[in-house]
Coordinates of C-alpha atoms in Angstrom, one line a residue:
Chain A
M150 CA -0.2 -0.1 0.4
Q151 CA 0.9 2.9 -0.7
G152 CA 1.4 6.1 1.4
P153 CA 2.1 9.9 0.6
S154 CA 5.8 11.1 0.9
T155 CA 6.6 12.1 4.1
K156 CA 10.2 13.5 4.0
S157 CA 10.1 16.6 4.6
F158 CA 7.6 15.6 7.6
R159 CA 9.8 13.2 9.1
Q160 CA 13.1 15.5 8.6
A161 CA 11.2 18.0 10.5
F162 CA 9.8 15.7 13.1
L163 CA 13.4 15.7 13.7
E164 CA 14.6 17.7 15.2
N165 CA 11.2 18.9 17.0
L166 CA 12.0 15.9 18.3
L167 CA 15.4 17.0 19.8
V168 CA 14.8 20.3 20.6
S169 CA 11.3 19.4 22.3
L170 CA 13.4 16.4 24.2
Q171 CA 16.3 18.6 25.5
L172 CA 13.6 21.7 26.1
Q173 CA 11.6 18.5 28.2
Q174 CA 14.8 17.8 30.2
E175 CA 15.6 21.2 30.7
H176 CA 11.5 22.0 31.6
T177 CA 11.5 18.7 34.2
S178 CA 14.8 19.7 36.3
K179 CA 14.0 23.2 36.8
H180 CA 10.5 22.1 38.1
D181 CA 12.6 20.1 40.9
S182 CA 14.9 21.4 41.9
S183 CA 16.0 19.1 44.4
S184 CA 16.6 16.4 41.7
V185 CA 18.3 18.0 39.1
G186 CA 19.8 15.5 36.8
A187 CA 18.8 12.6 38.6
A188 CA 16.1 9.8 36.9
M189 CA 13.1 10.4 36.3
S190 CA 11.2 7.2 36.7
L191 CA 10.3 5.0 34.4
H192 CA 7.5 6.3 33.3
E193 CA 8.1 9.9 33.9
R194 CA 10.7 9.1 31.2
K195 CA 8.4 7.4 29.1
L196 CA 5.6 10.4 29.2
A197 CA 8.8 12.7 28.1
V198 CA 9.1 11.0 25.4
K199 CA 5.8 10.9 24.7
S200 CA 4.6 13.9 25.0
S201 CA 8.1 14.7 23.0
A202 CA 6.7 13.2 19.9
D203 CA 3.6 14.4 19.8
V204 CA 4.7 18.2 20.2
A205 CA 7.2 17.6 17.9
M206 CA 4.8 15.6 15.1
A207 CA 2.3 18.3 15.6
A208 CA 4.5 21.0 15.0
A209 CA 6.1 19.5 12.3
R210 CA 3.2 20.1 10.2
G211 CA 2.3 23.1 11.0
A212 CA -0.7 24.9 10.5
G213 CA -2.5 22.4 8.3
A214 CA -4.5 20.9 10.5
R215 CA -7.3 20.7 13.5
W216 CA -5.1 18.3 15.5
T217 CA -1.9 20.6 15.9
R218 CA -3.8 22.8 17.4
A219 CA -5.6 20.2 19.8
I220 CA -2.1 18.6 20.6
L221 CA 0.0 22.4 20.8
A222 CA -2.6 24.1 22.6
P223 CA -3.0 22.5 26.4
A224 CA -0.1 22.9 27.4
S225 CA -0.1 27.0 26.4
S226 CA -2.2 27.1 29.4
A227 CA -2.3 27.1 33.4
C228 CA -2.5 23.8 35.1
K229 CA -6.5 25.2 36.5
V230 CA -7.3 26.1 32.8
Q231 CA -6.0 22.9 32.0
R232 CA -8.1 21.4 34.9
C233 CA -10.9 23.8 33.5
R234 CA -11.0 22.3 30.3
R235 CA -10.4 18.6 31.5
I236 CA -13.9 19.0 32.8
V237 CA -15.8 20.7 30.6
I238 CA -14.4 17.6 28.4
R239 CA -15.8 14.5 30.8
C240 CA -19.0 16.9 31.2
R241 CA -19.2 16.8 26.9
G242 CA -18.4 13.6 26.9
R243 CA -21.1 12.6 29.0
K244 CA -23.8 14.6 27.8
R245 CA -22.8 12.5 24.5
S246 CA -23.2 9.2 26.1
L247 CA -26.0 10.2 27.9
T248 CA -27.6 11.3 24.6
T249 CA -26.8 8.0 22.9
R250 CA -27.6 6.0 26.1
S251 CA -31.1 7.5 25.9
A252 CA -32.2 6.9 22.4
R253 CA -30.9 3.7 22.6
A254 CA -33.3 3.5 25.5
G255 CA -36.1 4.6 24.0
D256 CA -36.3 2.1 21.5
G257 CA -37.7 -0.1 21.9
G258 CA -39.1 -2.5 19.5
T259 CA -39.5 -0.4 16.2
S260 CA -34.9 -1.0 15.8
S261 CA -35.3 -1.4 11.9
G262 CA -31.9 -1.9 9.6
G263 CA -31.4 1.5 8.8
E264 CA -31.8 2.8 12.3
I265 CA -29.1 0.2 14.1
A266 CA -26.5 1.3 11.1
R267 CA -27.1 5.2 11.9
R268 CA -26.7 3.7 15.9
L269 CA -23.7 1.8 15.2
V270 CA -21.9 5.0 12.9
S271 CA -22.6 7.7 15.1
R272 CA -22.0 5.4 17.8
R273 CA -18.6 5.0 16.3
T274 CA -17.9 8.6 14.5
M275 CA -17.8 9.5 18.6
A276 CA -15.0 6.8 19.2
L277 CA -13.4 8.5 16.8
R278 CA -13.8 11.9 18.2
E279 CA -12.2 10.9 20.9
V280 CA -9.6 9.3 19.4
I281 CA -8.3 11.7 16.8
P282 CA -7.0 14.9 19.4
G283 CA -9.0 17.5 18.3
G284 CA -12.6 15.7 17.5
R285 CA -13.6 16.4 20.5
D286 CA -14.2 19.7 19.5
A287 CA -18.5 20.5 18.8
A288 CA -17.7 22.6 15.7
V289 CA -15.9 19.8 13.7
D290 CA -18.9 17.6 11.3
E291 CA -18.6 14.6 10.1
A292 CA -17.2 15.3 6.9
T293 CA -13.8 17.4 8.7
L294 CA -13.7 14.3 11.4
L295 CA -12.9 12.4 8.7
R296 CA -10.4 14.4 6.9
E297 CA -8.7 15.0 10.4
A298 CA -8.6 11.3 11.0
M299 CA -7.3 10.7 6.9
D300 CA -3.9 13.5 7.9
Y301 CA -3.3 12.5 11.4
V302 CA -3.2 9.2 10.1
V303 CA -0.6 9.4 7.8
H304 CA 1.8 11.8 10.7
L305 CA 1.0 9.5 12.7
R306 CA 2.4 6.4 10.6
A307 CA 5.3 8.7 9.5
Q308 CA 6.2 9.9 13.2
V309 CA 6.0 5.8 14.5
D310 CA 8.1 5.3 11.5
V311 CA 10.8 7.7 12.6
L312 CA 10.6 7.0 16.8
R313 CA 11.2 3.1 14.8
Q314 CA 14.1 3.8 13.2
V315 CA 16.1 6.1 16.2
S316 CA 15.5 3.3 18.6
E317 CA 16.2 0.5 17.0
A318 CA 19.5 2.8 15.9
V319 CA 20.0 3.7 20.1
Q320 CA 19.8 -0.1 20.4
R321 CA 22.1 -1.2 17.8
S322 CA 24.7 1.7 18.3
G323 CA 24.9 1.7 21.7
S324 CA 24.9 5.5 21.7
S325 CA 22.8 8.1 22.9
I326 CA 20.0 8.9 21.5
L327 CA 21.5 12.8 21.2
Q328 CA 24.0 11.5 19.2
V329 CA 22.1 9.2 17.2
L330 CA 19.4 12.4 16.5
I331 CA 22.4 14.6 15.5
R332 CA 23.7 11.7 13.0
G333 CA 20.4 11.0 11.6
L334 CA 20.0 15.2 11.4
V335 CA 22.9 15.2 9.5
A336 CA 22.7 12.9 7.1
Y337 CA 19.6 14.7 6.3
V338 CA 20.7 17.6 5.7
K339 CA 23.9 16.1 3.9
K340 CA 21.4 14.2 1.7
R341 CA 19.4 17.0 0.8
E342 CA 22.5 19.1 -0.6
T343 CA 23.2 16.4 -3.2
Chain B
M179 CA 6.2 0.1 6.4
D180 CA 5.7 2.7 4.4
G181 CA 7.5 1.6 1.3
S182 CA 7.0 3.7 -1.6
R183 CA 7.1 7.2 -2.2
A184 CA 4.9 9.4 -4.1
G185 CA 6.8 12.0 -4.7
G186 CA 5.6 15.7 -3.8
G187 CA 5.1 18.0 -0.7
S188 CA 4.0 17.5 2.8
G189 CA 1.1 15.4 3.7
G190 CA -0.7 17.9 4.2
D191 CA -0.4 18.8 0.3
Y192 CA -1.0 15.5 -0.6
I193 CA -4.3 14.7 1.1
S194 CA -6.1 18.1 0.2
S195 CA -4.8 17.7 -3.7
L196 CA -6.3 13.7 -3.0
L197 CA -9.6 15.5 -2.4
N198 CA -9.7 17.5 -4.6
S199 CA -8.3 15.9 -7.4
S200 CA -10.6 13.0 -8.0
P201 CA -13.5 15.0 -9.4
M202 CA -11.5 16.7 -11.7
L203 CA -10.3 13.9 -13.4
D204 CA -11.2 14.0 -16.1
F205 CA -11.9 17.1 -17.0
G206 CA -9.0 17.8 -18.4
V207 CA -8.6 14.8 -20.8
L208 CA -11.4 15.4 -23.2
G209 CA -11.9 19.5 -23.0
G210 CA -10.7 19.5 -26.4
A211 CA -12.1 21.6 -29.4
P212 CA -13.9 18.1 -31.1
A213 CA -15.0 16.7 -27.9
L214 CA -16.6 20.1 -28.2
D215 CA -18.4 19.2 -31.2
G216 CA -19.2 16.5 -30.2
A217 CA -21.3 17.7 -28.0
G218 CA -23.0 19.7 -30.5
D219 CA -24.1 17.0 -32.0
C220 CA -25.3 15.0 -29.1
L221 CA -27.1 17.8 -27.7
D222 CA -29.3 18.5 -30.9
R223 CA -30.2 14.9 -30.6
F224 CA -31.0 14.6 -27.4
C225 CA -32.7 17.8 -27.2
G226 CA -36.0 17.8 -28.1
D227 CA -36.3 20.9 -25.5
P228 CA -35.8 24.1 -26.1
G229 CA -35.3 25.5 -22.5
F230 CA -33.0 22.4 -22.4
A231 CA -29.6 24.9 -22.3
E232 CA -31.3 27.2 -20.5
R233 CA -31.9 25.2 -17.3
A234 CA -29.1 23.2 -17.6
A235 CA -27.1 26.7 -17.4
R236 CA -29.4 27.2 -14.3
L237 CA -29.0 23.4 -13.1
S238 CA -24.8 24.4 -13.4
S239 CA -24.2 27.6 -12.2
F240 CA -25.5 26.0 -9.1
N241 CA -21.7 24.6 -8.8
G242 CA -20.5 27.1 -11.2
Q243 CA -16.4 26.8 -11.8
R244 CA -16.5 22.4 -13.3
F245 CA -19.8 23.4 -15.4
A246 CA -18.2 24.2 -19.2
S247 CA -15.5 20.7 -19.4
G248 CA -18.5 18.4 -16.8
L249 CA -20.6 19.0 -19.0
L250 CA -19.1 19.2 -22.2
G251 CA -16.5 17.4 -22.4
M252 CA -17.9 14.2 -20.8
P253 CA -21.0 12.8 -21.8
P254 CA -20.0 12.7 -25.9
P255 CA -17.6 9.7 -26.3
A256 CA -19.7 7.2 -24.0
P257 CA -23.3 7.7 -25.6
G258 CA -21.8 7.7 -29.0
A259 CA -19.5 4.8 -28.4
E260 CA -22.4 2.9 -26.7
F261 CA -25.0 3.2 -29.0
G262 CA -23.3 2.6 -31.9
G263 CA -25.4 3.9 -34.9
G264 CA -28.6 2.4 -33.9
S265 CA -29.9 4.6 -31.5
R266 CA -29.4 7.7 -33.1
E267 CA -31.9 7.4 -35.4
A268 CA -34.4 7.0 -32.6
S269 CA -36.4 9.8 -31.8
S270 CA -35.3 12.4 -29.4
V271 CA -37.1 11.1 -26.5
S272 CA -36.0 7.6 -27.0
D273 CA -32.6 8.7 -27.0
P274 CA -32.2 9.9 -23.6
G275 CA -34.1 6.8 -22.8
S276 CA -31.9 4.4 -23.4
A277 CA -28.8 6.7 -22.8
M278 CA -30.6 6.9 -18.8
K279 CA -30.5 3.2 -19.1
D280 CA -27.0 2.7 -20.3
A281 CA -26.0 5.1 -17.9
N282 CA -27.7 3.8 -15.0
A283 CA -26.5 0.5 -15.6
K284 CA -22.9 1.6 -16.9
K285 CA -22.8 3.4 -12.6
R286 CA -24.9 0.3 -10.8
K287 CA -21.5 -1.7 -9.3
A288 CA -22.8 -4.9 -9.6
P289 CA -24.7 -5.6 -12.6
A290 CA -22.4 -3.0 -14.3
A291 CA -21.3 -5.7 -17.4
K292 CA -24.5 -6.8 -17.6
G293 CA -26.1 -4.0 -18.0
K294 CA -24.1 -3.2 -21.1
A295 CA -24.1 -6.6 -22.1
K296 CA -27.9 -6.2 -22.7
D297 CA -28.2 -2.7 -23.5
P298 CA -27.2 -3.0 -27.1
S299 CA -29.3 -6.0 -27.7
V300 CA -32.2 -4.2 -26.1
S301 CA -32.0 -0.7 -27.9
T302 CA -32.3 -2.0 -30.9
S303 CA -34.9 -4.8 -30.8
G304 CA -38.5 -3.5 -29.6
Q305 CA -37.2 0.6 -28.3
A306 CA -40.4 2.4 -27.8
G307 CA -41.6 -0.3 -25.9
E308 CA -39.3 -0.4 -23.4
Q309 CA -38.6 3.0 -23.3
S310 CA -42.4 3.9 -21.9
E311 CA -41.9 1.8 -19.3
S312 CA -38.8 3.0 -18.2
D313 CA -40.4 6.3 -18.5
A314 CA -43.4 5.7 -16.6
K315 CA -41.1 4.4 -14.1
R316 CA -39.1 7.2 -13.6
C317 CA -41.4 9.7 -14.6
K318 CA -42.6 10.3 -10.9
A319 CA -42.0 14.7 -11.9
G320 CA -43.2 13.4 -14.7
D321 CA -40.0 16.6 -16.3
A322 CA -38.9 15.5 -19.7
E323 CA -36.4 18.1 -19.6
K324 CA -34.7 16.3 -16.4
K325 CA -34.5 13.1 -18.3
V326 CA -32.6 15.0 -21.3
T327 CA -30.2 16.4 -18.4
T328 CA -29.6 13.3 -17.1
A329 CA -28.7 12.0 -20.3
V330 CA -26.0 14.8 -20.8
K331 CA -24.1 14.1 -17.6
P332 CA -21.2 13.5 -17.5
K333 CA -20.5 10.4 -16.6
A334 CA -17.0 9.5 -16.6
E335 CA -15.9 12.2 -14.1
Q336 CA -19.3 11.0 -11.6
T337 CA -18.8 7.1 -11.6
G338 CA -15.4 7.9 -9.0
S339 CA -18.4 9.7 -7.2
D340 CA -21.2 7.4 -8.0
S341 CA -19.7 4.6 -6.5
S342 CA -19.5 5.9 -3.5
V343 CA -22.9 7.9 -3.1
E344 CA -24.1 4.6 -4.3
D345 CA -22.2 2.8 -1.5
G346 CA -23.1 5.7 1.0
E347 CA -26.9 4.7 0.2
Q348 CA -26.4 1.2 0.5
K349 CA -24.5 1.8 3.9
K350 CA -27.3 3.5 5.5
G351 CA -29.7 1.5 4.6
K352 CA -31.7 4.5 3.7
G353 CA -35.6 3.7 2.0
K354 CA -35.0 6.5 -0.4
N355 CA -33.6 4.0 -3.2
G356 CA -36.8 2.3 -3.9
K357 CA -36.2 2.2 -7.4
P358 CA -34.2 -0.2 -9.7
V359 CA -34.0 2.0 -12.4
E360 CA -32.9 4.9 -10.6
P361 CA -31.5 7.7 -12.6
P362 CA -29.6 10.3 -10.4
K363 CA -29.7 13.7 -11.8
D364 CA -26.4 14.2 -12.1
Y365 CA -24.7 17.7 -13.2
V366 CA -21.7 18.9 -13.1
H367 CA -20.6 16.8 -9.5
V368 CA -24.0 17.7 -7.5
R369 CA -26.1 15.2 -8.1
A370 CA -30.2 15.7 -7.0
R371 CA -32.2 12.7 -6.5
R372 CA -35.5 12.3 -8.1
G373 CA -38.6 14.5 -6.7
Q374 CA -36.6 16.6 -4.2
A375 CA -34.6 18.4 -8.0
T376 CA -34.0 21.8 -7.0
D377 CA -34.6 21.8 -3.2
S378 CA -31.3 23.7 -1.8
H379 CA -30.9 21.7 1.2
S380 CA -31.5 18.1 0.0
L381 CA -28.7 19.0 -2.4
A382 CA -26.3 20.4 0.2
E383 CA -27.2 17.1 2.2
R384 CA -26.6 15.1 -0.9
V385 CA -23.5 17.0 -1.4
R386 CA -22.1 16.7 2.1
R387 CA -23.1 12.9 1.8
E388 CA -20.7 13.0 -1.1
R389 CA -17.8 14.4 0.8
I390 CA -18.2 11.9 3.7
S391 CA -18.1 9.0 1.1
Q392 CA -15.2 10.2 -0.3
R393 CA -13.3 10.4 2.2
M394 CA -14.1 7.0 3.8
K395 CA -12.5 5.6 0.3
F396 CA -9.4 7.4 1.0
L397 CA -9.6 6.3 4.3
Q398 CA -10.2 3.2 2.6
D399 CA -6.5 3.3 0.5
L400 CA -4.6 4.6 4.3
V401 CA -5.6 2.2 6.4
P402 CA -4.4 -1.2 5.4
G403 CA -7.1 -4.3 5.2
C404 CA -9.7 -2.0 4.8
N405 CA -9.5 -3.3 1.0
K406 CA -12.1 -6.4 2.5
V407 CA -14.3 -4.3 4.5
I408 CA -17.5 -2.5 3.1
G409 CA -19.8 -0.4 4.9
K410 CA -19.6 2.4 6.8
A411 CA -19.7 1.9 10.3
L412 CA -17.3 -1.5 10.4
M413 CA -14.5 0.6 7.9
L414 CA -14.9 3.2 11.5
D415 CA -14.1 0.4 13.3
E416 CA -10.8 -0.5 11.2
I417 CA -9.9 3.4 11.3
I418 CA -10.4 3.3 15.1
N419 CA -8.8 0.4 15.0
Y420 CA -5.5 1.8 13.6
V421 CA -5.1 4.5 15.0
Q422 CA -4.8 2.9 18.3
S423 CA -2.7 0.4 17.1
L424 CA -0.6 3.2 15.7
Q425 CA -1.3 5.3 19.2
R426 CA 0.2 2.2 20.9
Q427 CA 3.0 1.9 18.2
V428 CA 4.2 5.5 20.1
E429 CA 3.7 5.1 23.3
F430 CA 5.7 1.4 23.0
L431 CA 8.8 3.0 20.9
S432 CA 8.5 6.2 23.7
M433 CA 9.3 3.5 26.8
K434 CA 11.6 1.9 24.8
L435 CA 13.5 5.6 23.9
A436 CA 13.3 6.1 27.4
T437 CA 14.7 2.7 28.7
V438 CA 17.8 2.5 26.4
N439 CA 19.0 5.6 28.7
P440 CA 18.9 8.6 30.6
L441 CA 17.6 11.8 28.5
D442 CA 20.8 14.2 29.6
F443 CA 20.7 17.5 27.1
S444 CA 23.3 18.7 29.9
N445 CA 26.2 18.5 28.0
L446 CA 25.1 18.0 24.6
P447 CA 27.9 21.3 24.2
T448 CA 30.6 19.2 25.8
L449 CA 29.7 15.3 24.0
L450 CA 29.9 17.3 20.5
H451 CA 33.3 19.1 21.1
K452 CA 34.7 15.4 22.6
D453 CA 33.5 13.6 19.5
M454 CA 35.5 16.4 17.3
F455 CA 38.7 16.5 19.6
Q456 CA 39.0 12.0 19.7
A457 CA 38.8 11.6 15.3
C458 CA 38.5 14.0 12.3
G459 CA 39.1 10.9 10.0
P460 CA 38.6 11.0 6.9
S461 CA 36.6 14.2 4.9
A462 CA 33.6 14.5 4.1
S463 CA 33.3 13.4 1.1
S464 CA 33.4 10.3 2.2
V465 CA 30.5 11.3 4.2
F466 CA 29.2 11.7 0.6
S467 CA 29.5 8.3 -0.3
L468 CA 28.1 7.2 2.5
E469 CA 25.0 8.3 1.2
S470 CA 25.4 8.0 -1.7
S471 CA 25.8 4.5 -0.9
S472 CA 22.5 3.8 0.7
S473 CA 19.5 2.8 -0.9
A474 CA 17.4 5.5 -0.7
F475 CA 16.9 8.0 1.5
P476 CA 17.8 7.6 4.7
F477 CA 15.0 7.2 7.1
S478 CA 12.3 6.0 4.0
D479 CA 14.4 2.8 4.4
Q480 CA 14.3 0.4 7.9
G481 CA 16.7 1.9 9.2
D482 CA 18.9 0.5 7.3
V483 CA 20.9 3.9 7.1
F484 CA 21.7 3.6 10.8
Q485 CA 23.9 1.3 10.4
S486 CA 25.9 2.6 8.4
F487 CA 26.2 4.9 10.6
V488 CA 28.1 2.2 13.4
P489 CA 30.7 1.7 11.5
N490 CA 31.9 5.0 10.3
S491 CA 31.3 6.9 13.8
M492 CA 34.1 9.2 12.4
E493 CA 33.4 10.3 9.2
S494 CA 30.2 11.3 11.2
Q495 CA 31.5 12.9 14.0
C496 CA 33.6 15.4 11.0
T497 CA 30.4 16.3 10.0
L498 CA 30.2 17.0 13.5
N499 CA 32.2 20.1 12.5
Q500 CA 30.0 22.0 11.1
L501 CA 26.5 21.1 13.4
D502 CA 29.1 21.7 16.1
L503 CA 29.7 26.0 14.5
A504 CA 26.3 26.4 13.7
L505 CA 25.4 25.9 17.5
S506 CA 27.7 27.9 18.6
Q507 CA 26.6 30.4 17.0
T508 CA 22.9 30.0 18.9
T509 CA 22.0 29.7 22.5
N510 CA 21.7 26.7 23.8
A511 CA 18.5 25.9 22.8
Q512 CA 18.1 26.4 19.2
Y513 CA 19.9 24.8 16.7
G514 CA 20.0 26.8 13.6
F515 CA 20.8 23.7 11.2
Q516 CA 20.8 24.7 7.7
D517 CA 18.1 24.8 6.5
G518 CA 17.3 27.9 9.0
T519 CA 13.7 30.0 9.4
A520 CA 11.5 27.4 8.6
S521 CA 13.0 24.8 11.1
T522 CA 13.1 27.6 13.5
N523 CA 9.7 29.0 12.8
L524 CA 8.4 24.9 14.0
Q525 CA 11.3 25.0 16.8
Q526 CA 9.6 28.2 18.3
Q527 CA 6.5 26.5 18.7
V528 CA 8.4 23.7 20.4
R529 CA 10.0 26.0 22.9
N530 CA 6.6 28.1 23.1
Y531 CA 5.0 24.9 24.1
W532 CA 7.2 24.2 27.1
E533 CA 7.9 27.7 28.3
D534 CA 4.2 28.7 28.5
D535 CA 4.3 25.6 30.9
L536 CA 7.0 26.6 32.9
Q537 CA 6.3 30.4 33.3
S538 CA 10.2 31.2 32.1
V539 CA 11.9 33.6 34.0
F540 CA 14.2 33.7 31.1
H541 CA 14.2 37.1 30.3
V542 CA 16.5 36.5 27.1
D543 CA 14.9 33.8 26.1
N544 CA 11.1 34.9 25.5
G545 CA 12.4 38.4 24.2
Q546 CA 14.0 36.2 22.0
S547 CA 11.0 33.9 22.1
H548 CA 9.7 37.4 20.6
D549 CA 11.9 38.3 18.1
N550 CA 11.6 35.4 16.6
G551 CA 8.1 35.2 16.5
A552 CA 8.0 38.9 14.8
S553 CA 10.0 36.9 12.2
A554 CA 8.4 34.4 12.2
E555 CA 4.8 35.8 11.9
S556 CA 6.2 38.0 8.7
F557 CA 8.1 34.6 6.7
H558 CA 5.2 32.2 7.2
G559 CA 1.8 35.0 7.3
D560 CA -0.7 32.4 8.7
L561 CA 1.5 29.7 10.9
Q562 CA 0.2 28.6 14.1
A563 CA 3.4 30.7 15.7
G564 CA 1.5 34.0 15.9
Q565 CA -2.0 32.6 17.6
M566 CA 0.0 30.8 20.0
K567 CA 1.2 34.2 21.0
M568 CA -2.1 35.6 21.1
E569 CA -2.9 32.8 23.8
F570 CA -0.8 33.7 25.8

């Protein structure tokens, strides 16, 4: 199966990953002053890498899609606002689930094939909204959601590929992530020149 | 995974080009003068209706731009080819009828071949009777010109969206598609259903539904294993599963990266300096040959190029010279790579992400970020940086 060309995206993603990891490092070391350079737990490190990767992906994608804003936006707010936002989202999610539940309950015996199909489709559309970043927004209609999903899938796949190659290289060479990333980027740049 | 690459720009461009290209696919092909002449002929033959042209113009202006080539370029070759000489001699009323029947038969996915095979034989024999019967079947509103317009509609352009629309209806299972032979009133790329043709609401909804089904088709191509699945619900299911599995892979890989070594970037400059001092072996030309020897672009392979880095760490460390030069000129957190401004913009976004969370007291950085933000805005008009600045 063929996919679109994501070369420039991959390069941008790599660069951003480098920057993002380093900034994440700065962030954590500054926040808890007691543990400067101390090893975070594995879970924390994983979260750091994952969020760096997501931010890097969103930044590398540029301004063309909604999901990038959804990924990049929450970090710019304070913690309290974030909590509020989470609450709002949960409420919205609960409201939606309530409506679907009531629709299901009030159905009675009159459920033709078409209605069942429609219900399935709507439930899955909602599930898709949960999965795609930025899909929870009520302003996103179905067509836009599908397009966002397409875009997100393409770039997510590229992200997975890059991350896998980086981790393989790190394992193979035994050097640090940093060296691997830098070498990879230098290779990219060289390749671009030729 | 992503083995083959289509040449071209970023993923965003690709997707918008995908979405825009399919309706326009055949327009360029048959835009020439001969097609137009043929169109004129066919129109003369088909149109018993004097007001046809005017009504056609009105209907097509609904979706302006694609009108001309779509309307005139498409229809003549197909009907002409199908009918051969026989149907031309028939009356103008029967012609659109057979044209429509042929078009409808062609558009059905399953009986497509059967319809085509049947039609020539049908059209030559007993045309009149069948025409009246099919006309009676189709004529709810009894509009002759509507039948005519379907005859002239662009067929080839519609087959893509046709089948998708058919899919959409069959998937949804709504009861609209009652009649077996159903003449969708196409015009350029908006199809009006029988009985609701001129209703703007239903037309808009048709457009919306077509768009959705078109996007579902693209998603079907993107998501592996979706080809066998037919049906909107099942496909959505597959898509959701795929996205979730990709996200899980990202988590797993990030966990793997986290286990390998501590994320320690504090000694970056020293690291680079050390590499530089350790070895300055062969020149950069060997790096170039290294690159050319690898089969493809570094990351389009499955990590094969990284293998080549390991035994040749000397060369790559030598190239770090140039990198370090760039590094030393910038601040700690900004890596000025050779494709400068664009990467700076993106880095700026990433920086904004982290620094606002930090509520940083590094005024120097903030000042720099403001400067960079301004330059970024001037460079990329609609880029995120500006919006993100607003949000602060």
